[in-house]
mmCIF file of N, CA and C and ligand atoms in Angstrom:
data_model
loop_
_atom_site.group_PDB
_atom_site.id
_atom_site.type_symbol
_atom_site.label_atom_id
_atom_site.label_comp_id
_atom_site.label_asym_id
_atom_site.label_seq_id
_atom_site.Cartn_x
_atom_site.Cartn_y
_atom_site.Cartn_z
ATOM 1 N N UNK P 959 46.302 65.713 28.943
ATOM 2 C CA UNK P 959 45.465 64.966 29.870
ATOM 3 C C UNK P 959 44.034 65.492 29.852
ATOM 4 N N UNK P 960 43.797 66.910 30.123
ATOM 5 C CA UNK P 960 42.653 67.256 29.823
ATOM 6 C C UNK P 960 41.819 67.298 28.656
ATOM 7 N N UNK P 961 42.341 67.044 27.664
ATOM 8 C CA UNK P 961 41.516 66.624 26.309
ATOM 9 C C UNK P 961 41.372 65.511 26.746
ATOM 10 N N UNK P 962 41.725 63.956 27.157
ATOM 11 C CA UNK P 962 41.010 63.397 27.060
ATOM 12 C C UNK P 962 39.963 63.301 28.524
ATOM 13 N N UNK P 963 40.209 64.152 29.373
ATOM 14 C CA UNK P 963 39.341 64.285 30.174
ATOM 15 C C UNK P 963 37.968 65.017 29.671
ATOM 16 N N UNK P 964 37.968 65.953 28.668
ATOM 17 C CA UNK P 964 37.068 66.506 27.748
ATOM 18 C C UNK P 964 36.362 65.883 27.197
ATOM 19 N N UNK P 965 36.658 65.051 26.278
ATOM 20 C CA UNK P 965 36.280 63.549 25.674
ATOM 21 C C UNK P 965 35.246 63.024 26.286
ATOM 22 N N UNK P 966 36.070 62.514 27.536
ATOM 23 C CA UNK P 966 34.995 61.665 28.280
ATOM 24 C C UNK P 966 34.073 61.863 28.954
ATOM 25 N N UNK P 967 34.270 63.053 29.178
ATOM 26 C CA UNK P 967 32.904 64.309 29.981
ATOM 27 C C UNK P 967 31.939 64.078 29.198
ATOM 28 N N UNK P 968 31.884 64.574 27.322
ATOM 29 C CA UNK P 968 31.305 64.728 26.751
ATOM 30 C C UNK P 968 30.661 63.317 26.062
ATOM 31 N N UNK P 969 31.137 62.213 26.132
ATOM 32 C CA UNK P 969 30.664 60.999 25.971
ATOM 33 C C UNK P 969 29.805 60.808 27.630
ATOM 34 N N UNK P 970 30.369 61.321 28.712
ATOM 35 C CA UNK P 970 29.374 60.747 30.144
ATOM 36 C C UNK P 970 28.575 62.046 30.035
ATOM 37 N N UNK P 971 28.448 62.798 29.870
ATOM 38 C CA UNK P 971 27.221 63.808 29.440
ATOM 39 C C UNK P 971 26.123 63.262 28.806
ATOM 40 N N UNK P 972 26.774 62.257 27.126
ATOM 41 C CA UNK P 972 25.412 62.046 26.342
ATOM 42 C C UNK P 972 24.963 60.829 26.811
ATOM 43 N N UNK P 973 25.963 60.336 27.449
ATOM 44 C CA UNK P 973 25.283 59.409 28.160
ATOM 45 C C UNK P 973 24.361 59.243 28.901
ATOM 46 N N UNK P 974 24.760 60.207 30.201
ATOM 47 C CA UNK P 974 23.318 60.827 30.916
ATOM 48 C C UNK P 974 22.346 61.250 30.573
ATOM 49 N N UNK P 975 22.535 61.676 29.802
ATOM 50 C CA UNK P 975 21.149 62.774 29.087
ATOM 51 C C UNK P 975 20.685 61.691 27.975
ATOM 52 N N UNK P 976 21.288 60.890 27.721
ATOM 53 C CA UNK P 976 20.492 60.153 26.265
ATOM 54 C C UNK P 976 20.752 58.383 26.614
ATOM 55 N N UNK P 977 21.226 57.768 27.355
ATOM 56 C CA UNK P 977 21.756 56.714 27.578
ATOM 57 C C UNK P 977 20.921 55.633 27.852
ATOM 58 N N UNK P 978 20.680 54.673 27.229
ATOM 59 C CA UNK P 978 20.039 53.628 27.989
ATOM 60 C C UNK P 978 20.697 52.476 28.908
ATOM 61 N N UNK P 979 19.796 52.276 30.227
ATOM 62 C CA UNK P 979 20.559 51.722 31.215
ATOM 63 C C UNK P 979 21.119 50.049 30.905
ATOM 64 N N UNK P 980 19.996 49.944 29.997
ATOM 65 C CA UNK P 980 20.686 48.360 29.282
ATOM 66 C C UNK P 980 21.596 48.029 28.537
ATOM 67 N N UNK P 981 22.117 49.089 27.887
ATOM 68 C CA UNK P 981 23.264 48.921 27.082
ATOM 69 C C UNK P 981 24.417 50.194 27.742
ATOM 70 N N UNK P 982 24.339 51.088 28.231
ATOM 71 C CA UNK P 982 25.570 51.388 28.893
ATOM 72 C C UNK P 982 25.629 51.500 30.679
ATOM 73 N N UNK P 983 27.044 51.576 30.798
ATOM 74 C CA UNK P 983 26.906 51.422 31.965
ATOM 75 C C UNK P 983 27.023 52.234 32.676
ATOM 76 N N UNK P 984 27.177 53.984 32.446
ATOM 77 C CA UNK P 984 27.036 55.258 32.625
ATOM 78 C C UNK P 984 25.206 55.881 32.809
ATOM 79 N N UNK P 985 24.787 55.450 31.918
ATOM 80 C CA UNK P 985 23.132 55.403 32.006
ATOM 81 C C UNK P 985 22.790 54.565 33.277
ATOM 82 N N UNK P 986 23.372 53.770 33.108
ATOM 83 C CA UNK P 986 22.669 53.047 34.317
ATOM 84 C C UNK P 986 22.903 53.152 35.407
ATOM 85 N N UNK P 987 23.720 53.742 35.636
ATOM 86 C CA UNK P 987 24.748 54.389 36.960
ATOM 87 C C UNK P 987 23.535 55.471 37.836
ATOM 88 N N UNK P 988 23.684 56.324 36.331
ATOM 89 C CA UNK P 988 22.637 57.750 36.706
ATOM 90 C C UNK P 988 20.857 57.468 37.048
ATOM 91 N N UNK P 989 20.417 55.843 36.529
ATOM 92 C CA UNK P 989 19.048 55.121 36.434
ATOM 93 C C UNK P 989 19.133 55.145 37.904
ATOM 94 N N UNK P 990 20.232 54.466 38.615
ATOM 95 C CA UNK P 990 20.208 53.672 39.878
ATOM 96 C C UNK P 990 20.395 55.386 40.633
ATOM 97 N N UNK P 991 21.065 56.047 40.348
ATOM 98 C CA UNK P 991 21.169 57.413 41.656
ATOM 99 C C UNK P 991 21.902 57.670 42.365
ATOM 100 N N UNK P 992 22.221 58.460 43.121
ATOM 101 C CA UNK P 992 23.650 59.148 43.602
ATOM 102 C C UNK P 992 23.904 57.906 44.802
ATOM 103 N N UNK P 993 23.075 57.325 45.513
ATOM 104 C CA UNK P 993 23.750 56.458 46.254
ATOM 105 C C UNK P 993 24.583 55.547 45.606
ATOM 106 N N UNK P 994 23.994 55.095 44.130
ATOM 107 C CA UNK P 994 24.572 54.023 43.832
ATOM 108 C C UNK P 994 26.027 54.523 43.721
ATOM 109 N N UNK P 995 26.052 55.352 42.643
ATOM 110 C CA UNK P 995 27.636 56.515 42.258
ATOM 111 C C UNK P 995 28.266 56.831 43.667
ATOM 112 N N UNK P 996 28.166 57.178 44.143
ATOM 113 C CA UNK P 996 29.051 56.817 45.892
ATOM 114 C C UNK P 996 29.818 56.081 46.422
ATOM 115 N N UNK P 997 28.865 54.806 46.367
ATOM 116 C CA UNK P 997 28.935 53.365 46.371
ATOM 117 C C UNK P 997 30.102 53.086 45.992
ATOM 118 N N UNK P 998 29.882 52.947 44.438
ATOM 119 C CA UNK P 998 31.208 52.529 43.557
ATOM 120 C C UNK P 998 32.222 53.709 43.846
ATOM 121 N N UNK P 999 32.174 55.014 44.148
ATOM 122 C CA UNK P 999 33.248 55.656 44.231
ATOM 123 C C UNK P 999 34.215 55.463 45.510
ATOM 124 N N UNK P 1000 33.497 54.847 46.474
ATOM 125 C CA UNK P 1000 33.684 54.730 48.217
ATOM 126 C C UNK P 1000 34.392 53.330 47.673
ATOM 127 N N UNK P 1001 33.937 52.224 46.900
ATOM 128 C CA UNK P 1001 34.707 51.445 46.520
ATOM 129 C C UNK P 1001 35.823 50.938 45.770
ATOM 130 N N UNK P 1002 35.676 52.205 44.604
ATOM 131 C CA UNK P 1002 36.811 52.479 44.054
ATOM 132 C C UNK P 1002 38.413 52.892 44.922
ATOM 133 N N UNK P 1003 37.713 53.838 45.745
ATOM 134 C CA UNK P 1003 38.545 54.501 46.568
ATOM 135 C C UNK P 1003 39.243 53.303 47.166
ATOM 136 N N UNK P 1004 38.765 52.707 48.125
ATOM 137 C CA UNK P 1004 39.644 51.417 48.991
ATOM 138 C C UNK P 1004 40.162 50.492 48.095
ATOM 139 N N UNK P 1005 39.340 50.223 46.609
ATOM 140 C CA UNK P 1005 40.366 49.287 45.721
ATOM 141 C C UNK P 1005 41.576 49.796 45.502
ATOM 142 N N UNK P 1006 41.691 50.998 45.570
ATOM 143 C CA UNK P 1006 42.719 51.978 45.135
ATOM 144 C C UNK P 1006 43.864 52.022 46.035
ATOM 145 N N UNK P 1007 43.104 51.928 47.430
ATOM 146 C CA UNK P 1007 44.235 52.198 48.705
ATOM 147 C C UNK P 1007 45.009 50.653 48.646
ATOM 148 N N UNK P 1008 44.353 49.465 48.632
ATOM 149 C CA UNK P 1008 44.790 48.431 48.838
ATOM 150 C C UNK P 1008 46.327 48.287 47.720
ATOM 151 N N UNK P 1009 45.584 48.779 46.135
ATOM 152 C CA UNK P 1009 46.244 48.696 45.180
ATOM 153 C C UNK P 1009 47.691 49.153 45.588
ATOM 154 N N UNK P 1010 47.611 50.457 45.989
ATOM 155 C CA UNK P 1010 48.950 51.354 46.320
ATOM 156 C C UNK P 1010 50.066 50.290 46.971
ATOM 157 N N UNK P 1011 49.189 50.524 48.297
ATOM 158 C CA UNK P 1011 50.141 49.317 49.274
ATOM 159 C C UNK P 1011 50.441 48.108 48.727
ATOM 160 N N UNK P 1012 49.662 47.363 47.755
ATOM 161 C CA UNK P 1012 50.932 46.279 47.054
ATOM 162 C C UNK P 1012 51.723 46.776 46.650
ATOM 163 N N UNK P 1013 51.706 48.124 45.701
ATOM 164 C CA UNK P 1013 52.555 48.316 44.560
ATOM 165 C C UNK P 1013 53.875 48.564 45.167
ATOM 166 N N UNK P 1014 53.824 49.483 46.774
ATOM 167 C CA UNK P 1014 55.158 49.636 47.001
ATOM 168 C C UNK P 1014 56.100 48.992 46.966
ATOM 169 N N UNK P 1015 57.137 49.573 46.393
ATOM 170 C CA UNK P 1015 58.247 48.606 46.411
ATOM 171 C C UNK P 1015 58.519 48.057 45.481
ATOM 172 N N UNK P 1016 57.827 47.763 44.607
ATOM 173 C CA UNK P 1016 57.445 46.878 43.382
ATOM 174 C C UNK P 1016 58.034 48.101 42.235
ATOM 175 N N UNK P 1017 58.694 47.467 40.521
ATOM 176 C CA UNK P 1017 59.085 47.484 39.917
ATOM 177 C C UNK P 1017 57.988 48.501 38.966
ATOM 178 N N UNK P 1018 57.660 49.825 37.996
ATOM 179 C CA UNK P 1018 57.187 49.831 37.435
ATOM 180 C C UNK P 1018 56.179 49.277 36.461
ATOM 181 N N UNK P 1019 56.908 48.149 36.039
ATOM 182 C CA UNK P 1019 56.411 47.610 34.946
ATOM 183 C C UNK P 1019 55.624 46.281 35.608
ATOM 184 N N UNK P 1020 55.488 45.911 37.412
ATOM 185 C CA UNK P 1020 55.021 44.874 37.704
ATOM 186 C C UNK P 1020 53.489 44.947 37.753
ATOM 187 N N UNK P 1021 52.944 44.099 37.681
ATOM 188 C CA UNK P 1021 51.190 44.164 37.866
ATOM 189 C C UNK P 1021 50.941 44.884 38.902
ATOM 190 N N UNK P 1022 51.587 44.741 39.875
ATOM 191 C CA UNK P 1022 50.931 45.416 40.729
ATOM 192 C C UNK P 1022 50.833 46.981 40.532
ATOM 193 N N UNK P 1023 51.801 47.197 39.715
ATOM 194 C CA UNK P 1023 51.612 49.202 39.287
ATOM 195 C C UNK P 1023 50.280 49.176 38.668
ATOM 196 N N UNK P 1024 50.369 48.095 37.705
ATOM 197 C CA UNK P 1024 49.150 48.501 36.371
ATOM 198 C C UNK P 1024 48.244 47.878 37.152
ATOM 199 N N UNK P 1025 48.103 47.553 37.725
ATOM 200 C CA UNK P 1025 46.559 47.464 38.970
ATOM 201 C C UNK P 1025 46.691 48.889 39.474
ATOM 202 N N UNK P 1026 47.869 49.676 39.831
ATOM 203 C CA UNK P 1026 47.460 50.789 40.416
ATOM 204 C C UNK P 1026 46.866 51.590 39.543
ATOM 205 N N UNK P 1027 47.885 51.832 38.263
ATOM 206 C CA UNK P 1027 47.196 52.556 37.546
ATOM 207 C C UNK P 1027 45.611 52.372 37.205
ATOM 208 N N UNK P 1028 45.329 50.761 37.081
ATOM 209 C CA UNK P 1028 43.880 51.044 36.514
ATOM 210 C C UNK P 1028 43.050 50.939 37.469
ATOM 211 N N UNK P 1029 43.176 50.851 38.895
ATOM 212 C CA UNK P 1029 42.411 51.376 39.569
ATOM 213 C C UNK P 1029 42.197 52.960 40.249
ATOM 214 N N UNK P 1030 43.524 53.202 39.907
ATOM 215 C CA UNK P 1030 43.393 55.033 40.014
ATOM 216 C C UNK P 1030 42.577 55.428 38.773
ATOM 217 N N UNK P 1031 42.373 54.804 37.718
ATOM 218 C CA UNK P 1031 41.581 55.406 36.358
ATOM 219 C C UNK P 1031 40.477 54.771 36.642
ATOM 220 N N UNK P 1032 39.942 53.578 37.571
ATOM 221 C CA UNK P 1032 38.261 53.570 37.769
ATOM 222 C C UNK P 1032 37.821 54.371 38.958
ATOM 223 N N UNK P 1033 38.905 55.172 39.824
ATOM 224 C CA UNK P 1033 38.128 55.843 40.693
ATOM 225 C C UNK P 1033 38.195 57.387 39.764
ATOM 226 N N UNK P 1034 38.706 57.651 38.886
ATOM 227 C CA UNK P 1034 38.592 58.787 38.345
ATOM 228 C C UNK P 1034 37.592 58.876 37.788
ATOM 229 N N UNK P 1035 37.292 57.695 36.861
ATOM 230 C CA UNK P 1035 36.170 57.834 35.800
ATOM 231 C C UNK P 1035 35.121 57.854 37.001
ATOM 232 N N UNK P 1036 34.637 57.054 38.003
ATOM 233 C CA UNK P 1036 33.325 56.693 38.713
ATOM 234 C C UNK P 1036 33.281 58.600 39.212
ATOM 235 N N UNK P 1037 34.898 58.879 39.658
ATOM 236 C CA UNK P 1037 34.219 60.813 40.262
ATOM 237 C C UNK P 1037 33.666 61.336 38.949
ATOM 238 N N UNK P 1038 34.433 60.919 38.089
ATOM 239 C CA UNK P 1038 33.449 61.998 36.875
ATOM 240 C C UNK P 1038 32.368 61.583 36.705
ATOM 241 N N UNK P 1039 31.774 60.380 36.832
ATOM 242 C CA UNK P 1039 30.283 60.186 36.427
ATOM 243 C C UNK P 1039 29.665 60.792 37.982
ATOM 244 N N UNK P 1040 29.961 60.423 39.220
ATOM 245 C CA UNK P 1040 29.745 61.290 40.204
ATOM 246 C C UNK P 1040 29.517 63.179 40.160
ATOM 247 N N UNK P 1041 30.324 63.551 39.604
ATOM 248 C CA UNK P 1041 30.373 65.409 39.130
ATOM 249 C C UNK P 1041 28.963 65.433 38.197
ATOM 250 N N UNK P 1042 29.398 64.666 37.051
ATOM 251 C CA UNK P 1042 27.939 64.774 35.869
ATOM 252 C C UNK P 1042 26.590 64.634 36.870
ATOM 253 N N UNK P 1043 26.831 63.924 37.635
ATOM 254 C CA UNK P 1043 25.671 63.740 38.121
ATOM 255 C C UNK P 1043 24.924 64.688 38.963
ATOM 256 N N UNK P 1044 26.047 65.801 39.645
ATOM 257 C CA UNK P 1044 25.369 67.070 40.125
ATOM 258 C C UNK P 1044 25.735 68.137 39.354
ATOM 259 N N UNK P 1045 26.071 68.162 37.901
ATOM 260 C CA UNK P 1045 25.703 69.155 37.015
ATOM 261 C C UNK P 1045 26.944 69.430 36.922
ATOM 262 N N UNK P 1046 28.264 69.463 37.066
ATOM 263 C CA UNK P 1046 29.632 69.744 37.224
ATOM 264 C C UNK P 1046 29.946 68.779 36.332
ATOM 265 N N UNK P 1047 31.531 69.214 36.202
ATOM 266 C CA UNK P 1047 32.453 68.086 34.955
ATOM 267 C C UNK P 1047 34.215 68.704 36.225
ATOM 268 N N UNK P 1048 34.906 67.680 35.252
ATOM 269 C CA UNK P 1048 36.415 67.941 35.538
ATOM 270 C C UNK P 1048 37.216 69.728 35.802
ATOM 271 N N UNK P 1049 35.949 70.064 34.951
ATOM 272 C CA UNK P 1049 37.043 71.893 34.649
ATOM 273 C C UNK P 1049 36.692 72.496 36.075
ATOM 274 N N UNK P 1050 35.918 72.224 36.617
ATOM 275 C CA UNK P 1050 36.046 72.834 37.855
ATOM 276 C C UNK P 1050 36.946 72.518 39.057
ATOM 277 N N UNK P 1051 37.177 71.133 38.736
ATOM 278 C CA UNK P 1051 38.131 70.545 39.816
ATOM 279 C C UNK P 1051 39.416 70.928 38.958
ATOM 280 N N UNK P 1052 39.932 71.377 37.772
ATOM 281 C CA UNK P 1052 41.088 71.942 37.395
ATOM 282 C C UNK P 1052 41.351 73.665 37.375
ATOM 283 N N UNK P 1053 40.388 74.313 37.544
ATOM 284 C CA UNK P 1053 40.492 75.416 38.040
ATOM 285 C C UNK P 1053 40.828 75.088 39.269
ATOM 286 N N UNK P 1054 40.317 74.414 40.536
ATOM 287 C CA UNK P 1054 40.676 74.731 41.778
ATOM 288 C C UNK P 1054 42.080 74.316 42.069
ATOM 289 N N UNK P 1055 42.332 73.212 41.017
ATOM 290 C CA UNK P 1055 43.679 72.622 41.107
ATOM 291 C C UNK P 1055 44.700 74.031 40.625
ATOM 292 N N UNK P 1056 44.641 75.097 39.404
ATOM 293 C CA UNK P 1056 45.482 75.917 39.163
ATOM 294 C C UNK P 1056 45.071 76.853 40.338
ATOM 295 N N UNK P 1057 44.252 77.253 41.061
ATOM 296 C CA UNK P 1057 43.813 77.673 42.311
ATOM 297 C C UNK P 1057 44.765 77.738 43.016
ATOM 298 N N UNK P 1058 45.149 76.535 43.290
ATOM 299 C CA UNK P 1058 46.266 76.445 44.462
ATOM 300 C C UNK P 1058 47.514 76.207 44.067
ATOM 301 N N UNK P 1059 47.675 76.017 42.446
ATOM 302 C CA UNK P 1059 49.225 75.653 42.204
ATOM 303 C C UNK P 1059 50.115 77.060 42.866
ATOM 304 N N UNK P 1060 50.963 76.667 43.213
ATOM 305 C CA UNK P 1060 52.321 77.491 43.729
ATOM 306 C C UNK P 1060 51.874 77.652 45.154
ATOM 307 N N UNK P 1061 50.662 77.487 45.518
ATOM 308 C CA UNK P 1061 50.341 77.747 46.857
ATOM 309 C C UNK P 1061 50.729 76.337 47.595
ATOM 310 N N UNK P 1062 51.932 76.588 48.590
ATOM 311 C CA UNK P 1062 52.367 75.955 49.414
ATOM 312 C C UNK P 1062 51.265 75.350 50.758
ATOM 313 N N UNK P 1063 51.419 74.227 50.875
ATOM 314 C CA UNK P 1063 49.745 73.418 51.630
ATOM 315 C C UNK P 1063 49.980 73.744 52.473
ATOM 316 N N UNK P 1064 51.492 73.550 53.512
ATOM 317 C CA UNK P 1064 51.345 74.163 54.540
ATOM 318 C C UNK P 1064 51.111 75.350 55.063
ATOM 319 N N UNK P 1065 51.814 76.433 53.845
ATOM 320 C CA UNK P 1065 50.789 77.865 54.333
ATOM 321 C C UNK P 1065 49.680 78.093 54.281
ATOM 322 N N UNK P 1066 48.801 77.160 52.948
ATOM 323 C CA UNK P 1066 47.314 77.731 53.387
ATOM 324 C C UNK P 1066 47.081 77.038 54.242
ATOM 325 N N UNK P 1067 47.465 75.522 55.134
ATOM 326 C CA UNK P 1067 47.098 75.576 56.241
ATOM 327 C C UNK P 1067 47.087 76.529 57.354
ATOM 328 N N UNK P 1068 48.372 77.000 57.178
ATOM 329 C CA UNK P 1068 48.397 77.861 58.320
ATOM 330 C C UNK P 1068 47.949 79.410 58.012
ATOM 331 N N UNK P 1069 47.638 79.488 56.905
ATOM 332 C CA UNK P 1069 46.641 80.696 57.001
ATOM 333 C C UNK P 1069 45.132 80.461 57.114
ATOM 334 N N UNK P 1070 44.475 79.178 57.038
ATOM 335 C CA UNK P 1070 43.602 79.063 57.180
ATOM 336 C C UNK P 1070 43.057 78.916 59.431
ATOM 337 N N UNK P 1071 44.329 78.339 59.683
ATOM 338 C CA UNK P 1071 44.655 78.172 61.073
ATOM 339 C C UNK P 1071 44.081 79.676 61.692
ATOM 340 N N UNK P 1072 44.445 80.543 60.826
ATOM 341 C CA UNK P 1072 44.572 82.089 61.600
ATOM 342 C C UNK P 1072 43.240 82.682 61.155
ATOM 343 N N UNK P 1073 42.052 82.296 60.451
ATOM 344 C CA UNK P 1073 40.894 82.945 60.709
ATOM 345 C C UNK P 1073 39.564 82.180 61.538
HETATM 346 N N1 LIG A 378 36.180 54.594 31.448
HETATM 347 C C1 LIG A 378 35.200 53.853 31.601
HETATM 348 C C2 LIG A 378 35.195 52.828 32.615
HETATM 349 N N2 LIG A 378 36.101 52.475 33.551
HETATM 350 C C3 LIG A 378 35.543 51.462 34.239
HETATM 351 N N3 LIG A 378 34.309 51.169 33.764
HETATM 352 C C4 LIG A 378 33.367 50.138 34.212
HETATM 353 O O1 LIG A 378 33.144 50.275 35.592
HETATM 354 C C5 LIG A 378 32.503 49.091 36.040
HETATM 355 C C6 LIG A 378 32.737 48.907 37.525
HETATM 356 O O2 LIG A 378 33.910 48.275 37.780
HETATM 357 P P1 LIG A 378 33.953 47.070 38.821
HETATM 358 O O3 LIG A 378 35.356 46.594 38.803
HETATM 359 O O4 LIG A 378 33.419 47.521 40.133
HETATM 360 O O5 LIG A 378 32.982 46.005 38.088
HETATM 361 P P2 LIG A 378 31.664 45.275 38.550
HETATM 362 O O6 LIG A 378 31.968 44.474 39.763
HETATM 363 O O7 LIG A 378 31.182 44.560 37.326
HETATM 364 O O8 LIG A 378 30.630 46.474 38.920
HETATM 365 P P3 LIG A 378 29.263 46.441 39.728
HETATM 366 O O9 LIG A 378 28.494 45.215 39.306
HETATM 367 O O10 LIG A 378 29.613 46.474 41.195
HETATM 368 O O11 LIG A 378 28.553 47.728 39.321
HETATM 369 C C7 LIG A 378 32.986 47.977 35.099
HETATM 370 O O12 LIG A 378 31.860 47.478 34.426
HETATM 371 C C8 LIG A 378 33.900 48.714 34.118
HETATM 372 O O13 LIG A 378 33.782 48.254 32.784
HETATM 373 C C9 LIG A 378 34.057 52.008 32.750
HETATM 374 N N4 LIG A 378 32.948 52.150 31.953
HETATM 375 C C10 LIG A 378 32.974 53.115 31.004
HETATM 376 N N5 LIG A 378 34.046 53.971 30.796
HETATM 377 C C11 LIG A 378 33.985 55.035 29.774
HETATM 378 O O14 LIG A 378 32.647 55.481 29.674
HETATM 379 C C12 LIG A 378 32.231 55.379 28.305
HETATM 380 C C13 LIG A 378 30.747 55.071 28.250
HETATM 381 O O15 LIG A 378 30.509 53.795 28.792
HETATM 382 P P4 LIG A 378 29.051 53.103 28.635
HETATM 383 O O16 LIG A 378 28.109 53.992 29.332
HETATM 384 O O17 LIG A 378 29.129 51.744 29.254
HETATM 385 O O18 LIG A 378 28.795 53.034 27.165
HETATM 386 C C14 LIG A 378 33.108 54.275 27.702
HETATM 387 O O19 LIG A 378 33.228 54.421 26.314
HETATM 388 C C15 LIG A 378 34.439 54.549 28.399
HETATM 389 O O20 LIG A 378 35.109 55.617 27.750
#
């Protein structure tokens, strides 16, 4: 998974840094500015929630999954062009993710409860 999360860092990297806003749509993302990247991520997000709640219930293989899936993969891609955009990529949000693997949520809640 993370190779091709690598990949695409490094394609929304040259994008940013070299991209024109008329022909991609990563350049133009970063032209328009962090409100815009928000925007679409704040919108991604609720396409996403709506998506879920059809899917329940529903069969793997029905549209309504592969709407989930590909709207869980446009709110992923819009956070990664979101991260590029304040100088970050994916590896930091996967360090924090091995961060907490084995760490049980409710204890660091409740150790966080106690300072
Ligand atoms: N993974 C993606 C990807 N996922 C979704 N999208 C685009 O995200 C856009 C937003 O989705 P919406 O459903 O909101 O579409 P919309 O209503 O047209 O969007 P707005 O007018 O509201 O901005 C669509 O144009 C999708 O094509 C993506 N665009 C690019 N990539 C990757 O980024 C790379 C670089 O893309 P360019 O910068 O366009 O070359 C590509 O090669 C891909 O690997």
């Amino acid at each position: 998974m993370s190779d091709m999360l690598t990949q695409l860092d490094r394609v929304l990297r040259l994008r940013m840094e070299q991209g024109d806003a008329e022909s991609s749509y990563v350049a133009s993302l970063h032209h328009k500015g962090l409100n815009k990247i928000l925007e679409k991520v704040g919108e991604e997000a609720t396409e996403l929630v709506l998506a879920a709640k059809d899917a329940e219930g529903k069969a793997l293989d029905s549209d309504e999954h592969r709407a989930l899936i590909g709207e869980t993969a446009d709110l992923w891609f819009h956070s990664l062009v979101m991260l590029a955009h304040l100088g970050t990529d994916h590896r930091a949000v996967l360090d924090e993710l091995g961060r907490r693997f084995g760490l049980s949520g409710l204890e660091e809640k409740a150790a966080r409860a106690k300072n």
